[in-house]
Amino acid sequence: GIDVPGYKAGASPDFQALIRAATTKNQPTFLDPPGNGVWGEDSRQWIEELAGEGSLTQEYLASVIDTYYGLWDFFGQGMWGAYAASNREELNDVDPEGLDVVRRFFSPRLTWMVYLSPELP
């Protein structure tokens, strides 16, 4: 993954630097450098797997994006409890850096067509 030292810079190194800075600030306290534990604090095995494969930033960003779009609001915490915020309103207080990254590069709403099963109540 892109977080491995020596890996080629992506198409947008400036964007990656913003994601990396937000990830580092919010990553678990058991990583080096320690973050504030907003993301992944109680998911040590999973986080260590991600760190080993160099994909911390992509999973962190996925957590922020899913939360920004409200996909975890019903659950009460993002990413099955691995992320402290569960909706856009909470992002402002919990992870303003992540919110800033998402607002810079993503639409304020999902814009794709959703096909629901006619069997849903």
Tab-separated table of N, CA and C in Angstrom:
chain	number	residue	atom	x	y	z
A	1	GLY	N	0.805	-1.188	0.000
A	1	GLY	CA	0.000	0.000	0.000
A	1	GLY	C	0.848	1.251	0.000
A	2	ILE	N	0.208	2.354	-0.146
A	2	ILE	CA	0.888	3.639	-0.302
A	2	ILE	C	1.601	4.101	0.966
A	3	ASP	N	1.287	3.503	2.102
A	3	ASP	CA	1.930	3.900	3.353
A	3	ASP	C	3.275	3.216	3.595
A	4	VAL	N	3.696	2.368	2.696
A	4	VAL	CA	4.966	1.671	2.843
A	4	VAL	C	6.088	2.595	2.375
A	5	PRO	N	7.127	2.784	3.212
A	5	PRO	CA	8.249	3.643	2.785
A	5	PRO	C	8.839	3.171	1.459
A	6	GLY	N	9.099	4.120	0.575
A	6	GLY	CA	9.653	3.802	-0.732
A	6	GLY	C	8.620	3.533	-1.805
A	7	TYR	N	7.347	3.449	-1.420
A	7	TYR	CA	6.290	3.227	-2.398
A	7	TYR	C	6.167	4.467	-3.273
A	8	LYS	N	5.841	4.274	-4.536
A	8	LYS	CA	5.687	5.409	-5.451
A	8	LYS	C	4.628	6.378	-4.942
A	9	ALA	N	4.891	7.659	-5.148
A	9	ALA	CA	3.878	8.666	-4.813
A	9	ALA	C	2.667	8.461	-5.715
A	10	GLY	N	1.504	8.693	-5.187
A	10	GLY	CA	0.297	8.543	-5.985
A	10	GLY	C	0.129	9.685	-6.973
A	11	ALA	N	-1.015	9.716	-7.625
A	11	ALA	CA	-1.292	10.746	-8.625
A	11	ALA	C	-1.430	12.132	-8.000
A	12	SER	N	-1.741	12.175	-6.716
A	12	SER	CA	-1.932	13.458	-6.038
A	12	SER	C	-1.219	13.430	-4.679
A	13	PRO	N	0.103	13.614	-4.667
A	13	PRO	CA	0.861	13.563	-3.412
A	13	PRO	C	0.380	14.569	-2.361
A	14	ASP	N	-0.102	15.720	-2.793
A	14	ASP	CA	-0.602	16.709	-1.833
A	14	ASP	C	-1.851	16.199	-1.118
A	15	PHE	N	-2.740	15.551	-1.870
A	15	PHE	CA	-3.940	14.958	-1.284
A	15	PHE	C	-3.533	13.842	-0.324
A	16	GLN	N	-2.585	13.003	-0.739
A	16	GLN	CA	-2.127	11.917	0.115
A	16	GLN	C	-1.508	12.460	1.407
A	17	ALA	N	-0.803	13.571	1.321
A	17	ALA	CA	-0.208	14.173	2.516
A	17	ALA	C	-1.293	14.635	3.495
A	18	LEU	N	-2.388	15.185	2.988
A	18	LEU	CA	-3.500	15.585	3.852
A	18	LEU	C	-4.129	14.378	4.534
A	19	ILE	N	-4.325	13.302	3.767
A	19	ILE	CA	-4.906	12.081	4.332
A	19	ILE	C	-3.976	11.502	5.387
A	20	ARG	N	-2.674	11.460	5.075
A	20	ARG	CA	-1.696	10.910	6.019
A	20	ARG	C	-1.690	11.715	7.314
A	21	ALA	N	-1.715	13.050	7.230
A	21	ALA	CA	-1.706	13.895	8.425
A	21	ALA	C	-2.951	13.641	9.281
A	22	ALA	N	-4.118	13.534	8.642
A	22	ALA	CA	-5.355	13.268	9.384
A	22	ALA	C	-5.321	11.875	9.995
A	23	THR	N	-4.803	10.903	9.255
A	23	THR	CA	-4.691	9.541	9.777
A	23	THR	C	-3.796	9.519	11.004
A	24	THR	N	-2.624	10.120	10.888
A	24	THR	CA	-1.659	10.122	11.988
A	24	THR	C	-2.249	10.764	13.242
A	25	LYS	N	-2.962	11.867	13.077
A	25	LYS	CA	-3.562	12.535	14.233
A	25	LYS	C	-4.612	11.661	14.911
A	26	ASN	N	-5.379	10.906	14.131
A	26	ASN	CA	-6.526	10.167	14.657
A	26	ASN	C	-6.287	8.679	14.848
A	27	GLN	N	-5.099	8.201	14.508
A	27	GLN	CA	-4.820	6.770	14.630
A	27	GLN	C	-4.734	6.354	16.096
A	28	PRO	N	-4.714	5.057	16.338
A	28	PRO	CA	-4.678	4.558	17.718
A	28	PRO	C	-3.455	5.035	18.493
A	29	THR	N	-3.620	5.091	19.794
A	29	THR	CA	-2.541	5.541	20.670
A	29	THR	C	-1.403	4.530	20.749
A	30	PHE	N	-1.631	3.274	20.327
A	30	PHE	CA	-0.577	2.260	20.405
A	30	PHE	C	0.349	2.266	19.190
A	31	LEU	N	0.057	3.089	18.173
A	31	LEU	CA	0.939	3.192	17.015
A	31	LEU	C	2.014	4.252	17.256
A	32	ASP	N	3.031	4.222	16.422
A	32	ASP	CA	4.109	5.205	16.513
A	32	ASP	C	4.129	6.031	15.239
A	33	PRO	N	3.870	7.325	15.309
A	33	PRO	CA	3.593	8.087	16.524
A	33	PRO	C	2.166	7.831	17.006
A	34	PRO	N	1.949	7.963	18.305
A	34	PRO	CA	0.593	7.739	18.811
A	34	PRO	C	-0.359	8.836	18.360
A	35	GLY	N	-1.554	8.426	17.980
A	35	GLY	CA	-2.594	9.392	17.639
A	35	GLY	C	-3.491	9.615	18.841
A	36	ASN	N	-4.663	10.186	18.582
A	36	ASN	CA	-5.599	10.464	19.671
A	36	ASN	C	-6.594	9.323	19.901
A	37	GLY	N	-6.541	8.275	19.085
A	37	GLY	CA	-7.391	7.103	19.283
A	37	GLY	C	-8.803	7.214	18.752
A	38	VAL	N	-9.091	8.242	17.957
A	38	VAL	CA	-10.440	8.402	17.390
A	38	VAL	C	-10.767	7.250	16.438
A	39	TRP	N	-9.768	6.727	15.774
A	39	TRP	CA	-9.971	5.645	14.800
A	39	TRP	C	-9.120	4.436	15.184
A	40	GLY	N	-9.748	3.286	15.298
A	40	GLY	CA	-9.045	2.031	15.460
A	40	GLY	C	-8.513	1.695	16.834
A	41	GLU	N	-8.835	2.471	17.834
A	41	GLU	CA	-8.260	2.271	19.175
A	41	GLU	C	-8.564	0.885	19.741
A	42	ASP	N	-9.763	0.373	19.523
A	42	ASP	CA	-10.147	-0.928	20.065
A	42	ASP	C	-10.090	-2.037	19.019
A	43	SER	N	-9.326	-1.816	17.958
A	43	SER	CA	-9.224	-2.794	16.860
A	43	SER	C	-7.759	-3.115	16.583
A	44	ARG	N	-7.024	-3.422	17.618
A	44	ARG	CA	-5.569	-3.575	17.516
A	44	ARG	C	-5.147	-4.584	16.447
A	45	GLN	N	-5.728	-5.758	16.428
A	45	GLN	CA	-5.314	-6.782	15.451
A	45	GLN	C	-5.521	-6.287	14.021
A	46	TRP	N	-6.672	-5.699	13.759
A	46	TRP	CA	-6.975	-5.189	12.420
A	46	TRP	C	-6.019	-4.057	12.050
A	47	ILE	N	-5.793	-3.126	12.970
A	47	ILE	CA	-4.898	-1.996	12.706
A	47	ILE	C	-3.477	-2.486	12.440
A	48	GLU	N	-3.013	-3.460	13.193
A	48	GLU	CA	-1.669	-3.999	12.962
A	48	GLU	C	-1.563	-4.674	11.596
A	49	GLU	N	-2.642	-5.347	11.171
A	49	GLU	CA	-2.683	-5.915	9.809
A	49	GLU	C	-2.557	-4.804	8.767
A	50	LEU	N	-3.342	-3.749	8.944
A	50	LEU	CA	-3.318	-2.628	8.002
A	50	LEU	C	-1.943	-1.976	7.959
A	51	ALA	N	-1.346	-1.780	9.121
A	51	ALA	CA	-0.014	-1.171	9.183
A	51	ALA	C	0.998	-2.053	8.455
A	52	GLY	N	0.878	-3.361	8.626
A	52	GLY	CA	1.793	-4.294	7.979
A	52	GLY	C	1.688	-4.291	6.469
A	53	GLU	N	0.499	-4.069	5.963
A	53	GLU	CA	0.317	-4.057	4.504
A	53	GLU	C	0.364	-2.646	3.920
A	54	GLY	N	0.525	-1.641	4.780
A	54	GLY	CA	0.654	-0.264	4.305
A	54	GLY	C	-0.638	0.384	3.881
A	55	SER	N	-1.737	0.009	4.515
A	55	SER	CA	-3.023	0.560	4.070
A	55	SER	C	-3.796	1.282	5.175
A	56	LEU	N	-3.077	1.840	6.134
A	56	LEU	CA	-3.759	2.598	7.188
A	56	LEU	C	-4.559	3.770	6.621
A	57	THR	N	-3.936	4.542	5.750
A	57	THR	CA	-4.631	5.738	5.259
A	57	THR	C	-5.878	5.396	4.453
A	58	GLN	N	-5.832	4.332	3.652
A	58	GLN	CA	-7.014	4.034	2.841
A	58	GLN	C	-8.180	3.584	3.711
A	59	GLU	N	-7.907	2.820	4.763
A	59	GLU	CA	-9.000	2.379	5.633
A	59	GLU	C	-9.506	3.506	6.522
A	60	TYR	N	-8.599	4.360	6.978
A	60	TYR	CA	-9.019	5.532	7.738
A	60	TYR	C	-9.929	6.402	6.865
A	61	LEU	N	-9.484	6.682	5.647
A	61	LEU	CA	-10.275	7.528	4.756
A	61	LEU	C	-11.634	6.890	4.463
A	62	ALA	N	-11.669	5.583	4.281
A	62	ALA	CA	-12.956	4.898	4.069
A	62	ALA	C	-13.879	5.114	5.266
A	63	SER	N	-13.329	5.076	6.475
A	63	SER	CA	-14.137	5.303	7.680
A	63	SER	C	-14.725	6.715	7.691
A	64	VAL	N	-13.896	7.689	7.328
A	64	VAL	CA	-14.362	9.081	7.327
A	64	VAL	C	-15.421	9.294	6.244
A	65	ILE	N	-15.174	8.771	5.049
A	65	ILE	CA	-16.130	8.942	3.943
A	65	ILE	C	-17.465	8.293	4.279
A	66	ASP	N	-17.437	7.054	4.762
A	66	ASP	CA	-18.686	6.370	5.126
A	66	ASP	C	-19.461	7.160	6.173
A	67	THR	N	-18.736	7.703	7.136
A	67	THR	CA	-19.368	8.482	8.195
A	67	THR	C	-19.920	9.794	7.645
A	68	TYR	N	-19.166	10.446	6.779
A	68	TYR	CA	-19.594	11.702	6.157
A	68	TYR	C	-20.935	11.526	5.442
A	69	TYR	N	-21.102	10.394	4.786
A	69	TYR	CA	-22.338	10.142	4.053
A	69	TYR	C	-23.423	9.504	4.916
A	70	GLY	N	-23.165	9.359	6.205
A	70	GLY	CA	-24.200	8.869	7.111
A	70	GLY	C	-24.441	7.379	7.073
A	71	LEU	N	-23.510	6.623	6.515
A	71	LEU	CA	-23.728	5.192	6.344
A	71	LEU	C	-23.644	4.408	7.654
A	72	TRP	N	-23.138	5.040	8.718
A	72	TRP	CA	-23.013	4.374	10.015
A	72	TRP	C	-23.908	5.010	11.080
A	73	ASP	N	-24.731	5.942	10.721
A	73	ASP	CA	-25.533	6.669	11.702
A	73	ASP	C	-26.412	5.726	12.520
A	74	PHE	N	-27.016	4.762	11.888
A	74	PHE	CA	-27.902	3.829	12.583
A	74	PHE	C	-27.130	2.993	13.607
A	75	PHE	N	-25.865	2.663	13.289
A	75	PHE	CA	-25.053	1.825	14.178
A	75	PHE	C	-24.582	2.590	15.415
A	76	GLY	N	-24.399	3.897	15.300
A	76	GLY	CA	-23.997	4.709	16.438
A	76	GLY	C	-22.511	4.994	16.532
A	77	GLN	N	-21.705	4.273	15.788
A	77	GLN	CA	-20.270	4.515	15.662
A	77	GLN	C	-19.872	4.088	14.264
A	78	GLY	N	-18.852	4.727	13.707
A	78	GLY	CA	-18.417	4.390	12.364
A	78	GLY	C	-17.622	3.096	12.294
A	79	MET	N	-17.655	2.454	11.142
A	79	MET	CA	-16.852	1.278	10.816
A	79	MET	C	-16.931	0.195	11.899
A	80	TRP	N	-18.151	-0.240	12.207
A	80	TRP	CA	-18.406	-1.287	13.204
A	80	TRP	C	-17.791	-0.959	14.555
A	81	GLY	N	-17.745	0.334	14.900
A	81	GLY	CA	-17.217	0.750	16.189
A	81	GLY	C	-15.743	1.121	16.176
A	82	ALA	N	-15.086	0.991	15.039
A	82	ALA	CA	-13.660	1.325	14.953
A	82	ALA	C	-13.422	2.823	14.817
A	83	TYR	N	-14.473	3.587	14.546
A	83	TYR	CA	-14.349	5.034	14.346
A	83	TYR	C	-15.345	5.730	15.258
A	84	ALA	N	-14.906	6.751	15.972
A	84	ALA	CA	-15.716	7.377	17.020
A	84	ALA	C	-16.955	8.106	16.503
A	85	ALA	N	-16.901	8.674	15.313
A	85	ALA	CA	-18.054	9.408	14.772
A	85	ALA	C	-18.945	8.471	13.968
A	86	SER	N	-20.237	8.775	13.950
A	86	SER	CA	-21.165	7.964	13.162
A	86	SER	C	-21.927	8.767	12.121
A	87	ASN	N	-21.768	10.090	12.140
A	87	ASN	CA	-22.465	10.913	11.148
A	87	ASN	C	-21.690	12.217	10.929
A	88	ARG	N	-22.098	12.958	9.931
A	88	ARG	CA	-21.404	14.185	9.527
A	88	ARG	C	-21.336	15.222	10.647
A	89	GLU	N	-22.401	15.354	11.399
A	89	GLU	CA	-22.422	16.340	12.471
A	89	GLU	C	-21.346	16.039	13.516
A	90	GLU	N	-21.156	14.762	13.834
A	90	GLU	CA	-20.157	14.377	14.825
A	90	GLU	C	-18.734	14.573	14.308
A	91	LEU	N	-18.549	14.482	13.008
A	91	LEU	CA	-17.205	14.652	12.438
A	91	LEU	C	-16.594	16.002	12.815
A	92	ASN	N	-17.393	17.044	12.833
A	92	ASN	CA	-16.885	18.379	13.136
A	92	ASN	C	-16.189	18.421	14.493
A	93	ASP	N	-16.739	17.734	15.478
A	93	ASP	CA	-16.143	17.709	16.815
A	93	ASP	C	-15.099	16.611	16.970
A	94	VAL	N	-15.368	15.447	16.408
A	94	VAL	CA	-14.519	14.273	16.619
A	94	VAL	C	-13.278	14.276	15.732
A	95	ASP	N	-13.441	14.663	14.467
A	95	ASP	CA	-12.336	14.564	13.510
A	95	ASP	C	-12.413	15.689	12.474
A	96	PRO	N	-12.140	16.924	12.883
A	96	PRO	CA	-12.228	18.036	11.922
A	96	PRO	C	-11.233	17.912	10.765
A	97	GLU	N	-10.084	17.278	10.985
A	97	GLU	CA	-9.113	17.098	9.895
A	97	GLU	C	-9.660	16.153	8.830
A	98	GLY	N	-10.258	15.063	9.273
A	98	GLY	CA	-10.867	14.131	8.323
A	98	GLY	C	-12.019	14.771	7.579
A	99	LEU	N	-12.826	15.534	8.287
A	99	LEU	CA	-13.934	16.251	7.651
A	99	LEU	C	-13.412	17.207	6.590
A	100	ASP	N	-12.334	17.908	6.894
A	100	ASP	CA	-11.739	18.831	5.929
A	100	ASP	C	-11.279	18.098	4.672
A	101	VAL	N	-10.627	16.952	4.828
A	101	VAL	CA	-10.167	16.175	3.671
A	101	VAL	C	-11.344	15.781	2.789
A	102	VAL	N	-12.389	15.255	3.405
A	102	VAL	CA	-13.551	14.800	2.632
A	102	VAL	C	-14.229	15.979	1.935
A	103	ARG	N	-14.382	17.078	2.624
A	103	ARG	CA	-15.029	18.247	2.001
A	103	ARG	C	-14.231	18.800	0.823
A	104	ARG	N	-12.925	18.678	0.861
A	104	ARG	CA	-12.091	19.174	-0.236
A	104	ARG	C	-12.245	18.353	-1.518
A	105	PHE	N	-12.530	17.067	-1.374
A	105	PHE	CA	-12.430	16.184	-2.530
A	105	PHE	C	-13.683	15.390	-2.870
A	106	PHE	N	-14.711	15.457	-2.039
A	106	PHE	CA	-15.901	14.653	-2.293
A	106	PHE	C	-17.150	15.526	-2.309
A	107	SER	N	-18.149	15.059	-3.018
A	107	SER	CA	-19.432	15.750	-3.117
A	107	SER	C	-20.117	15.770	-1.749
A	108	PRO	N	-20.906	16.789	-1.466
A	108	PRO	CA	-21.614	16.826	-0.184
A	108	PRO	C	-22.711	15.762	-0.060
A	109	ARG	N	-23.032	15.085	-1.135
A	109	ARG	CA	-24.047	14.022	-1.070
A	109	ARG	C	-23.704	12.931	-2.081
A	110	LEU	N	-24.204	11.758	-1.796
A	110	LEU	CA	-24.035	10.652	-2.740
A	110	LEU	C	-24.872	10.941	-3.978
A	111	THR	N	-24.315	10.668	-5.142
A	111	THR	CA	-25.006	11.035	-6.376
A	111	THR	C	-25.223	9.852	-7.308
A	112	TRP	N	-25.255	8.656	-6.773
A	112	TRP	CA	-25.456	7.497	-7.622
A	112	TRP	C	-26.850	6.934	-7.426
A	113	MET	N	-27.297	6.223	-8.422
A	113	MET	CA	-28.619	5.627	-8.385
A	113	MET	C	-28.579	4.371	-7.512
A	114	VAL	N	-29.498	4.283	-6.585
A	114	VAL	CA	-29.580	3.127	-5.705
A	114	VAL	C	-30.753	2.271	-6.165
A	115	TYR	N	-30.472	1.015	-6.390
A	115	TYR	CA	-31.521	0.073	-6.764
A	115	TYR	C	-31.866	-0.769	-5.561
A	116	LEU	N	-33.080	-0.652	-5.080
A	116	LEU	CA	-33.532	-1.402	-3.915
A	116	LEU	C	-34.396	-2.567	-4.362
A	117	SER	N	-34.292	-3.628	-3.626
A	117	SER	CA	-35.096	-4.802	-3.923
A	117	SER	C	-36.571	-4.492	-3.720
A	118	PRO	N	-37.431	-4.953	-4.624
A	118	PRO	CA	-38.869	-4.737	-4.434
A	118	PRO	C	-39.403	-5.529	-3.241
A	119	GLU	N	-38.602	-6.452	-2.711
A	119	GLU	CA	-39.008	-7.251	-1.551
A	119	GLU	C	-38.828	-6.523	-0.227
A	120	LEU	N	-38.154	-5.372	-0.239
A	120	LEU	CA	-37.982	-4.620	0.995
A	120	LEU	C	-39.318	-4.055	1.446
A	121	PRO	N	-39.526	-4.013	2.761
A	121	PRO	CA	-40.814	-3.492	3.266
A	121	PRO	C	-40.939	-1.998	3.042
